[in-house]
PDB file of C-alpha atoms in Angstrom:
ATOM      1  CA  MET A 281     -69.311 -36.356 146.781  1.00  0.00           C
ATOM      2  CA  ASN A 282     -68.530 -33.868 144.324  1.00  0.00           C
ATOM      3  CA  PHE A 283     -64.559 -34.045 142.402  1.00  0.00           C
ATOM      4  CA  LEU A 284     -63.014 -31.596 144.650  1.00  0.00           C
ATOM      5  CA  SER A 285     -63.778 -33.291 148.045  1.00  0.00           C
ATOM      6  CA  GLN A 286     -63.053 -36.995 146.884  1.00  0.00           C
ATOM      7  CA  LEU A 287     -59.966 -35.337 145.610  1.00  0.00           C
ATOM      8  CA  ALA A 288     -58.527 -33.753 149.022  1.00  0.00           C
ATOM      9  CA  GLU A 289     -59.871 -37.306 150.585  1.00  0.00           C
ATOM     10  CA  TRP A 290     -58.178 -39.183 149.036  1.00  0.00           C
ATOM     11  CA  HIS A 291     -54.759 -36.653 148.795  1.00  0.00           C
ATOM     12  CA  GLY A 292     -55.062 -36.057 152.239  1.00  0.00           C
ATOM     13  CA  GLU A 293     -54.468 -33.728 155.337  1.00  0.00           C
ATOM     14  CA  GLY A 294     -53.172 -30.429 154.520  1.00  0.00           C
ATOM     15  CA  GLU A 295     -54.478 -28.818 152.274  1.00  0.00           C
ATOM     16  CA  ASP A 296     -58.104 -28.553 150.953  1.00  0.00           C
ATOM     17  CA  ALA A 297     -60.357 -28.916 147.798  1.00  0.00           C
ATOM     18  CA  THR A 298     -59.812 -25.965 145.851  1.00  0.00           C
ATOM     19  CA  GLY A 299     -55.614 -25.314 146.906  1.00  0.00           C
ATOM     20  CA  THR A 300     -55.837 -29.825 146.414  1.00  0.00           C
ATOM     21  CA  PHE A 301     -57.105 -29.007 142.505  1.00  0.00           C
ATOM     22  CA  LEU A 302     -55.165 -25.616 141.840  1.00  0.00           C
ATOM     23  CA  GLY A 303     -52.089 -28.029 143.075  1.00  0.00           C
ATOM     24  CA  TYR A 304     -52.933 -30.663 141.206  1.00  0.00           C
ATOM     25  CA  LEU A 305     -52.907 -28.468 138.114  1.00  0.00           C
ATOM     26  CA  GLY A 306     -49.932 -26.588 138.418  1.00  0.00           C
ATOM     27  CA  ILE A 307     -48.592 -30.429 138.621  1.00  0.00           C
ATOM     28  CA  CYS A 308     -49.849 -30.539 135.068  1.00  0.00           C
ATOM     29  CA  THR A 309     -48.253 -27.471 133.673  1.00  0.00           C
ATOM     30  CA  ALA A 310     -44.879 -27.602 135.199  1.00  0.00           C
ATOM     31  CA  LEU A 311     -44.185 -31.041 134.515  1.00  0.00           C
ATOM     32  CA  CYS A 312     -45.408 -29.574 130.563  1.00  0.00           C
ATOM     33  CA  MET A 313     -42.042 -27.042 130.580  1.00  0.00           C
ATOM     34  CA  PHE A 314     -39.534 -30.265 132.335  1.00  0.00           C
ATOM     35  CA  ALA A 315     -40.494 -31.940 129.519  1.00  0.00           C
ATOM     36  CA  SER A 316     -39.999 -29.157 126.657  1.00  0.00           C
ATOM     37  CA  PRO A 317     -36.576 -29.830 126.124  1.00  0.00           C
ATOM     38  CA  MET A 318     -36.793 -32.920 124.736  1.00  0.00           C
ATOM     39  CA  PRO A 319     -37.200 -32.501 120.458  1.00  0.00           C
ATOM     40  CA  THR A 320     -33.115 -31.044 121.962  1.00  0.00           C
ATOM     41  CA  MET A 321     -32.616 -33.966 123.520  1.00  0.00           C
ATOM     42  CA  ARG A 322     -34.062 -36.245 120.819  1.00  0.00           C
ATOM     43  CA  ARG A 323     -31.805 -33.896 118.205  1.00  0.00           C
ATOM     44  CA  VAL A 324     -28.721 -34.725 120.904  1.00  0.00           C
ATOM     45  CA  LEU A 325     -29.240 -38.520 120.664  1.00  0.00           C
ATOM     46  CA  GLU A 326     -29.224 -38.677 116.899  1.00  0.00           C
ATOM     47  CA  LYS A 327     -26.166 -36.657 117.026  1.00  0.00           C
ATOM     48  CA  GLN A 328     -24.834 -38.298 119.248  1.00  0.00           C
ATOM     49  CA  ASP A 329     -23.289 -34.592 120.061  1.00  0.00           C
ATOM     50  CA  ILE A 330     -24.115 -32.124 122.230  1.00  0.00           C
ATOM     51  CA  GLU A 331     -22.873 -29.545 119.508  1.00  0.00           C
ATOM     52  CA  GLY A 332     -22.977 -26.025 120.521  1.00  0.00           C
ATOM     53  CA  PHE A 333     -26.301 -26.446 123.143  1.00  0.00           C
ATOM     54  CA  ASP A 334     -25.553 -25.183 126.751  1.00  0.00           C
ATOM     55  CA  GLU A 335     -25.662 -27.333 129.823  1.00  0.00           C
ATOM     56  CA  THR A 336     -26.255 -25.018 132.130  1.00  0.00           C
ATOM     57  CA  PRO A 337     -30.147 -24.501 132.267  1.00  0.00           C
ATOM     58  CA  TYR A 338     -30.289 -27.986 133.160  1.00  0.00           C
ATOM     59  CA  ALA A 339     -27.741 -28.426 135.584  1.00  0.00           C
ATOM     60  CA  VAL A 340     -29.675 -24.873 137.313  1.00  0.00           C
ATOM     61  CA  SER A 341     -33.309 -26.706 136.817  1.00  0.00           C
ATOM     62  CA  LEU A 342     -31.828 -29.976 138.350  1.00  0.00           C
ATOM     63  CA  VAL A 343     -30.911 -27.658 141.584  1.00  0.00           C
ATOM     64  CA  SER A 344     -34.121 -26.224 141.367  1.00  0.00           C
ATOM     65  CA  ALA A 345     -36.036 -29.367 141.460  1.00  0.00           C
ATOM     66  CA  LEU A 346     -33.966 -30.805 144.575  1.00  0.00           C
ATOM     67  CA  LEU A 347     -34.175 -27.316 146.510  1.00  0.00           C
ATOM     68  CA  TRP A 348     -38.283 -27.798 145.944  1.00  0.00           C
ATOM     69  CA  VAL A 349     -38.446 -31.289 146.477  1.00  0.00           C
ATOM     70  CA  SER A 350     -36.327 -31.042 149.608  1.00  0.00           C
ATOM     71  CA  TYR A 351     -39.144 -28.271 150.869  1.00  0.00           C
ATOM     72  CA  GLY A 352     -41.988 -30.029 149.848  1.00  0.00           C
ATOM     73  CA  LEU A 353     -40.590 -32.915 152.012  1.00  0.00           C
ATOM     74  CA  ALA A 354     -40.049 -30.491 155.440  1.00  0.00           C
ATOM     75  CA  THR A 355     -42.747 -28.536 154.601  1.00  0.00           C
ATOM     76  CA  PRO A 356     -46.642 -30.170 155.795  1.00  0.00           C
ATOM     77  CA  GLY A 357     -48.887 -29.744 153.106  1.00  0.00           C
ATOM     78  CA  ARG A 358     -46.914 -29.476 150.506  1.00  0.00           C
ATOM     79  CA  SER A 359     -46.942 -32.036 148.375  1.00  0.00           C
ATOM     80  CA  ALA A 360     -48.357 -31.026 145.360  1.00  0.00           C
ATOM     81  CA  PRO A 361     -44.470 -28.888 144.697  1.00  0.00           C
ATOM     82  CA  MET A 362     -42.912 -31.711 146.157  1.00  0.00           C
ATOM     83  CA  LEU A 363     -44.718 -34.466 143.398  1.00  0.00           C
ATOM     84  CA  THR A 364     -44.419 -31.915 140.342  1.00  0.00           C
ATOM     85  CA  ASN A 365     -40.762 -31.308 140.715  1.00  0.00           C
ATOM     86  CA  LEU A 366     -39.669 -34.847 142.403  1.00  0.00           C
ATOM     87  CA  GLY A 367     -41.021 -35.564 138.237  1.00  0.00           C
ATOM     88  CA  GLY A 368     -38.830 -32.920 136.536  1.00  0.00           C
ATOM     89  CA  LEU A 369     -35.600 -33.840 138.738  1.00  0.00           C
ATOM     90  CA  ILE A 370     -36.052 -37.242 137.748  1.00  0.00           C
ATOM     91  CA  LEU A 371     -36.061 -35.400 134.022  1.00  0.00           C
ATOM     92  CA  GLU A 372     -33.056 -33.371 134.874  1.00  0.00           C
ATOM     93  CA  CYS A 373     -31.510 -35.822 135.631  1.00  0.00           C
ATOM     94  CA  THR A 374     -31.646 -38.124 132.335  1.00  0.00           C
ATOM     95  CA  TYR A 375     -30.829 -34.378 130.299  1.00  0.00           C
ATOM     96  CA  CYS A 376     -27.722 -34.234 132.447  1.00  0.00           C
ATOM     97  CA  ALA A 377     -26.986 -37.913 131.691  1.00  0.00           C
ATOM     98  CA  ILE A 378     -27.458 -37.483 127.983  1.00  0.00           C
ATOM     99  CA  PHE A 379     -25.779 -34.171 127.870  1.00  0.00           C
ATOM    100  CA  LEU A 380     -22.566 -35.844 129.936  1.00  0.00           C
ATOM    101  CA  GLY A 381     -22.624 -39.243 127.600  1.00  0.00           C
ATOM    102  CA  TYR A 382     -22.802 -37.529 124.329  1.00  0.00           C
ATOM    103  CA  SER A 383     -20.134 -33.721 125.105  1.00  0.00           C
ATOM    104  CA  HIS A 384     -16.530 -34.873 124.462  1.00  0.00           C
ATOM    105  CA  GLY A 385     -13.623 -33.386 124.623  1.00  0.00           C
ATOM    106  CA  ASP A 386     -13.346 -30.194 126.813  1.00  0.00           C
ATOM    107  CA  ALA A 387     -17.124 -29.474 126.502  1.00  0.00           C
ATOM    108  CA  HIS A 388     -17.776 -33.124 127.905  1.00  0.00           C
ATOM    109  CA  SER A 389     -15.378 -31.607 131.192  1.00  0.00           C
ATOM    110  CA  ARG A 390     -17.255 -28.394 131.027  1.00  0.00           C
ATOM    111  CA  VAL A 391     -20.386 -30.523 131.358  1.00  0.00           C
ATOM    112  CA  ARG A 392     -18.988 -32.705 134.143  1.00  0.00           C
ATOM    113  CA  LYS A 393     -17.242 -29.494 135.841  1.00  0.00           C
ATOM    114  CA  THR A 394     -21.187 -27.755 135.524  1.00  0.00           C
ATOM    115  CA  ILE A 395     -23.381 -30.071 136.659  1.00  0.00           C
ATOM    116  CA  LEU A 396     -20.222 -31.554 139.618  1.00  0.00           C
ATOM    117  CA  GLN A 397     -20.974 -28.002 140.618  1.00  0.00           C
ATOM    118  CA  ALA A 398     -24.052 -27.480 140.648  1.00  0.00           C
ATOM    119  CA  THR A 399     -25.195 -30.833 142.250  1.00  0.00           C
ATOM    120  CA  GLY A 400     -23.329 -29.830 145.079  1.00  0.00           C
ATOM    121  CA  ALA A 401     -23.965 -26.482 145.676  1.00  0.00           C
ATOM    122  CA  ALA A 402     -27.959 -27.990 145.881  1.00  0.00           C
ATOM    123  CA  ILE A 403     -26.434 -30.775 148.606  1.00  0.00           C
ATOM    124  CA  ALA A 404     -24.396 -28.126 150.500  1.00  0.00           C
ATOM    125  CA  VAL A 405     -28.463 -25.577 150.709  1.00  0.00           C
ATOM    126  CA  ILE A 406     -30.156 -29.275 151.297  1.00  0.00           C
ATOM    127  CA  THR A 407     -27.729 -30.101 154.046  1.00  0.00           C
ATOM    128  CA  VAL A 408     -27.447 -26.838 155.536  1.00  0.00           C
ATOM    129  CA  GLY A 409     -31.595 -27.035 155.698  1.00  0.00           C
ATOM    130  CA  PHE A 410     -31.619 -30.566 157.315  1.00  0.00           C
ATOM    131  CA  VAL A 411     -28.857 -31.267 159.556  1.00  0.00           C
ATOM    132  CA  ILE A 412     -27.149 -28.384 160.596  1.00  0.00           C
ATOM    133  CA  LEU A 413     -29.586 -25.728 161.366  1.00  0.00           C
ATOM    134  CA  PRO A 414     -31.548 -28.498 163.533  1.00  0.00           C
ATOM    135  CA  LYS A 415     -28.869 -29.468 165.332  1.00  0.00           C
ATOM    136  CA  VAL A 416     -27.970 -25.093 166.199  1.00  0.00           C
ATOM    137  CA  GLY A 417     -31.583 -25.362 167.428  1.00  0.00           C
ATOM    138  CA  ALA A 418     -32.384 -22.598 165.305  1.00  0.00           C
ATOM    139  CA  GLN A 419     -36.273 -21.439 165.038  1.00  0.00           C
ATOM    140  CA  ASP A 420     -38.323 -19.995 163.370  1.00  0.00           C
ATOM    141  CA  PHE A 421     -36.305 -16.770 161.763  1.00  0.00           C
ATOM    142  CA  LEU A 422     -38.571 -15.454 159.452  1.00  0.00           C
ATOM    143  CA  GLY A 423     -41.793 -15.208 161.962  1.00  0.00           C
ATOM    144  CA  ARG A 424     -43.807 -16.956 159.800  1.00  0.00           C
ATOM    145  CA  GLY A 425     -44.793 -19.888 162.114  1.00  0.00           C
ATOM    146  CA  GLN A 426     -42.743 -22.668 160.507  1.00  0.00           C
ATOM    147  CA  SER A 427     -39.722 -24.381 160.878  1.00  0.00           C
ATOM    148  CA  ALA A 428     -36.180 -22.392 160.242  1.00  0.00           C
ATOM    149  CA  THR A 429     -35.802 -26.304 157.936  1.00  0.00           C
ATOM    150  CA  THR A 430     -38.650 -24.811 155.361  1.00  0.00           C
ATOM    151  CA  ASP A 431     -37.996 -21.012 156.072  1.00  0.00           C
ATOM    152  CA  PHE A 432     -34.221 -21.702 154.620  1.00  0.00           C
ATOM    153  CA  LEU A 433     -35.213 -24.082 151.562  1.00  0.00           C
ATOM    154  CA  GLY A 434     -37.589 -22.067 150.246  1.00  0.00           C
ATOM    155  CA  LEU A 435     -35.895 -19.029 150.026  1.00  0.00           C
ATOM    156  CA  ALA A 436     -33.219 -20.848 149.183  1.00  0.00           C
ATOM    157  CA  GLY A 437     -36.104 -22.420 145.650  1.00  0.00           C
ATOM    158  CA  GLY A 438     -37.309 -18.737 145.654  1.00  0.00           C
ATOM    159  CA  VAL A 439     -34.039 -16.845 144.668  1.00  0.00           C
ATOM    160  CA  LEU A 440     -32.745 -19.170 142.675  1.00  0.00           C
ATOM    161  CA  ASN A 441     -36.451 -19.600 140.731  1.00  0.00           C
ATOM    162  CA  THR A 442     -36.199 -15.662 140.792  1.00  0.00           C
ATOM    163  CA  ALA A 443     -33.023 -15.915 139.070  1.00  0.00           C
ATOM    164  CA  MET A 444     -34.683 -17.795 136.620  1.00  0.00           C
ATOM    165  CA  TYR A 445     -37.510 -16.568 135.505  1.00  0.00           C
ATOM    166  CA  ALA A 446     -35.661 -13.381 134.651  1.00  0.00           C
ATOM    167  CA  SER A 447     -33.622 -15.482 132.173  1.00  0.00           C
ATOM    168  CA  PRO A 448     -36.547 -15.214 129.708  1.00  0.00           C
ATOM    169  CA  LEU A 449     -34.955 -10.643 129.406  1.00  0.00           C
ATOM    170  CA  LEU A 450     -32.650 -12.179 127.116  1.00  0.00           C
ATOM    171  CA  ILE A 451     -35.026 -13.992 124.992  1.00  0.00           C
ATOM    172  CA  MET A 452     -37.525 -10.737 124.992  1.00  0.00           C
ATOM    173  CA  GLY A 453     -34.184  -8.180 124.337  1.00  0.00           C
ATOM    174  CA  GLN A 454     -33.397 -10.421 121.087  1.00  0.00           C
ATOM    175  CA  VAL A 455     -37.232  -9.965 120.296  1.00  0.00           C
ATOM    176  CA  ILE A 456     -37.320  -6.135 120.234  1.00  0.00           C
ATOM    177  CA  ARG A 457     -33.266  -6.312 118.268  1.00  0.00           C
ATOM    178  CA  THR A 458     -34.160  -7.844 114.970  1.00  0.00           C
ATOM    179  CA  ARG A 459     -37.677  -7.526 115.844  1.00  0.00           C
ATOM    180  CA  SER A 460     -39.017 -11.123 115.013  1.00  0.00           C
ATOM    181  CA  THR A 461     -40.794 -13.726 117.269  1.00  0.00           C
ATOM    182  CA  GLU A 462     -38.813 -16.755 116.117  1.00  0.00           C
ATOM    183  CA  TYR A 463     -36.719 -17.547 119.141  1.00  0.00           C
ATOM    184  CA  MET A 464     -39.389 -17.035 121.035  1.00  0.00           C
ATOM    185  CA  PRO A 465     -41.777 -20.137 120.593  1.00  0.00           C
ATOM    186  CA  LEU A 466     -45.280 -19.300 121.130  1.00  0.00           C
ATOM    187  CA  PRO A 467     -45.823 -22.572 122.593  1.00  0.00           C
ATOM    188  CA  LEU A 468     -43.602 -22.420 124.684  1.00  0.00           C
ATOM    189  CA  THR A 469     -44.109 -19.258 126.452  1.00  0.00           C
ATOM    190  CA  LEU A 470     -48.077 -19.662 126.682  1.00  0.00           C
ATOM    191  CA  MET A 471     -47.476 -22.605 128.542  1.00  0.00           C
ATOM    192  CA  LEU A 472     -45.263 -20.932 130.281  1.00  0.00           C
ATOM    193  CA  MET A 473     -48.190 -18.202 130.927  1.00  0.00           C
ATOM    194  CA  VAL A 474     -50.692 -20.905 132.476  1.00  0.00           C
ATOM    195  CA  ASN A 475     -47.670 -22.695 134.515  1.00  0.00           C
ATOM    196  CA  VAL A 476     -47.500 -19.091 136.080  1.00  0.00           C
ATOM    197  CA  PHE A 477     -50.710 -18.491 136.630  1.00  0.00           C
ATOM    198  CA  ALA A 478     -51.785 -22.009 137.902  1.00  0.00           C
ATOM    199  CA  TRP A 479     -48.754 -21.708 140.960  1.00  0.00           C
ATOM    200  CA  SER A 480     -49.288 -18.355 141.660  1.00  0.00           C
ATOM    201  CA  ALA A 481     -53.092 -19.130 142.449  1.00  0.00           C
ATOM    202  CA  TYR A 482     -51.933 -21.276 144.582  1.00  0.00           C
ATOM    203  CA  SER A 483     -49.382 -20.562 146.373  1.00  0.00           C
ATOM    204  CA  TYR A 484     -52.148 -17.587 146.699  1.00  0.00           C
ATOM    205  CA  TYR A 485     -54.593 -20.174 147.834  1.00  0.00           C
ATOM    206  CA  VAL A 486     -52.840 -21.743 150.693  1.00  0.00           C
ATOM    207  CA  GLY A 487     -51.098 -18.850 151.548  1.00  0.00           C
ATOM    208  CA  ASP A 488     -46.979 -19.662 150.304  1.00  0.00           C
ATOM    209  CA  LEU A 489     -44.807 -16.196 149.748  1.00  0.00           C
ATOM    210  CA  PHE A 490     -41.768 -18.276 148.807  1.00  0.00           C
ATOM    211  CA  ILE A 491     -43.308 -20.163 145.928  1.00  0.00           C
ATOM    212  CA  GLY A 492     -45.877 -16.909 144.924  1.00  0.00           C
ATOM    213  CA  VAL A 493     -42.810 -14.369 144.534  1.00  0.00           C
ATOM    214  CA  PRO A 494     -41.343 -15.740 141.812  1.00  0.00           C
ATOM    215  CA  ASN A 495     -44.297 -16.836 140.471  1.00  0.00           C
ATOM    216  CA  TYR A 496     -45.766 -13.294 140.117  1.00  0.00           C
ATOM    217  CA  LEU A 497     -42.988 -12.073 138.904  1.00  0.00           C
ATOM    218  CA  GLY A 498     -43.583 -14.877 135.990  1.00  0.00           C
ATOM    219  CA  VAL A 499     -46.600 -13.561 135.159  1.00  0.00           C
ATOM    220  CA  GLY A 500     -45.755  -9.695 134.644  1.00  0.00           C
ATOM    221  CA  LEU A 501     -42.929 -11.571 132.541  1.00  0.00           C
ATOM    222  CA  ALA A 502     -44.988 -14.685 130.572  1.00  0.00           C
ATOM    223  CA  VAL A 503     -48.112 -11.353 129.989  1.00  0.00           C
ATOM    224  CA  ALA A 504     -44.397  -8.629 129.123  1.00  0.00           C
ATOM    225  CA  GLN A 505     -43.565 -12.432 126.342  1.00  0.00           C
ATOM    226  CA  VAL A 506     -47.289 -12.829 124.932  1.00  0.00           C
ATOM    227  CA  SER A 507     -47.282  -8.501 124.309  1.00  0.00           C
ATOM    228  CA  LEU A 508     -44.422  -8.993 122.467  1.00  0.00           C
ATOM    229  CA  PHE A 509     -45.535 -11.577 120.156  1.00  0.00           C
ATOM    230  CA  VAL A 510     -48.742  -9.878 119.483  1.00  0.00           C
ATOM    231  CA  ALA A 511     -46.158  -7.154 118.199  1.00  0.00           C
ATOM    232  CA  TYR A 512     -43.703  -8.356 116.383  1.00  0.00           C
ATOM    233  CA  ARG A 513     -45.003 -12.350 114.715  1.00  0.00           C
ATOM    234  CA  PRO A 514     -45.062 -11.964 111.626  1.00  0.00           C
ATOM    235  CA  GLY A 515     -47.162  -8.919 109.971  1.00  0.00           C
ATOM    236  CA  GLY A 516     -47.357  -8.023 113.917  1.00  0.00           C
ATOM    237  CA  PRO A 517     -47.261  -3.908 113.880  1.00  0.00           C
ATOM    238  CA  LEU A 518     -44.195  -3.639 115.024  1.00  0.00           C
ATOM    239  CA  SER A 519     -42.286  -6.775 112.674  1.00  0.00           C
ATOM    240  CA  SER A 520     -40.447  -6.599 110.288  1.00  0.00           C
ATOM    241  CA  SER A 521     -42.042  -7.812 107.695  1.00  0.00           C
ATOM    242  CA  HIS A 522     -43.698  -4.562 108.615  1.00  0.00           C
ATOM    243  CA  GLY A 523     -41.136  -2.411 107.189  1.00  0.00           C
ATOM    244  CA  TYR A 524     -39.017  -2.263 109.773  1.00  0.00           C
ATOM    245  CA  SER A 525     -35.229  -4.138 109.770  1.00  0.00           C
ATOM    246  CA  PRO A 526     -33.614  -5.691 111.952  1.00  0.00           C
ATOM    247  CA  ILE A 527     -31.217  -3.775 114.711  1.00  0.00           C
ATOM    248  CA  GLY A 528     -28.747  -6.246 115.167  1.00  0.00           C
ATOM    249  CA  LYS A 529     -28.156 -10.651 113.955  1.00  0.00           C
ATOM    250  CA  VAL A 530     -28.844 -12.780 116.188  1.00  0.00           C
ATOM    251  CA  GLY A 531     -26.762 -16.071 116.599  1.00  0.00           C
ATOM    252  CA  ASP A 532     -27.903 -19.478 116.743  1.00  0.00           C
ATOM    253  CA  ALA A 533     -30.289 -20.324 119.828  1.00  0.00           C
ATOM    254  CA  VAL A 534     -29.177 -22.962 122.984  1.00  0.00           C
ATOM    255  CA  VAL A 535     -31.994 -24.067 125.038  1.00  0.00           C
TER     256      VAL A 535
END
């Protein structure tokens, strides 16, 4: 019995060996992405203050993880995204707790409000999917042979992930304006590209458009980011160190 067959047998029913392998590849890359804010958290713990860091990315990631864990629970054969986001959920809860614990004054009120609103929105969506839709007898409204709960949670998670993948456009705009990659670290950019490629391959193989569409868009954005890094890296053909001057001034980076 080869490695993939053993993995599929251990994994159980719902996905074959290749789908299982691609799923666990996605788990590894996604967990690296979830862990990427740890240097920021270390700084907050050392300073005992969140300083100018924004809590919104962590609150939104918390909502995303909750939705995808729920989607995995509602959908047969989707343990890979469920396990991935379960790990991400634990990390995002930790990040939000750190921000709550080390924010002060008006910042603490803002952080608490953001986290409560995000959590409330996630609970509302999950309640609609697991309680209200089955109670009213909703059927497969997308015609894909799945439950209404799967359709609803998949749509909600897909829309949110698409919005999250669009956020690097802000950083890409900074790179173009300043002709510098200072605020677009290469390791994180490459990890994003590997992550979206892994989940795109997984979603294509298992035929899951809810997971696929945001990651297909993410592939395009990741390739664009790497291309910008090549063009605007120090000494690159379009960098400020190659005779070009920055057009504008970049403020403090916020993770």
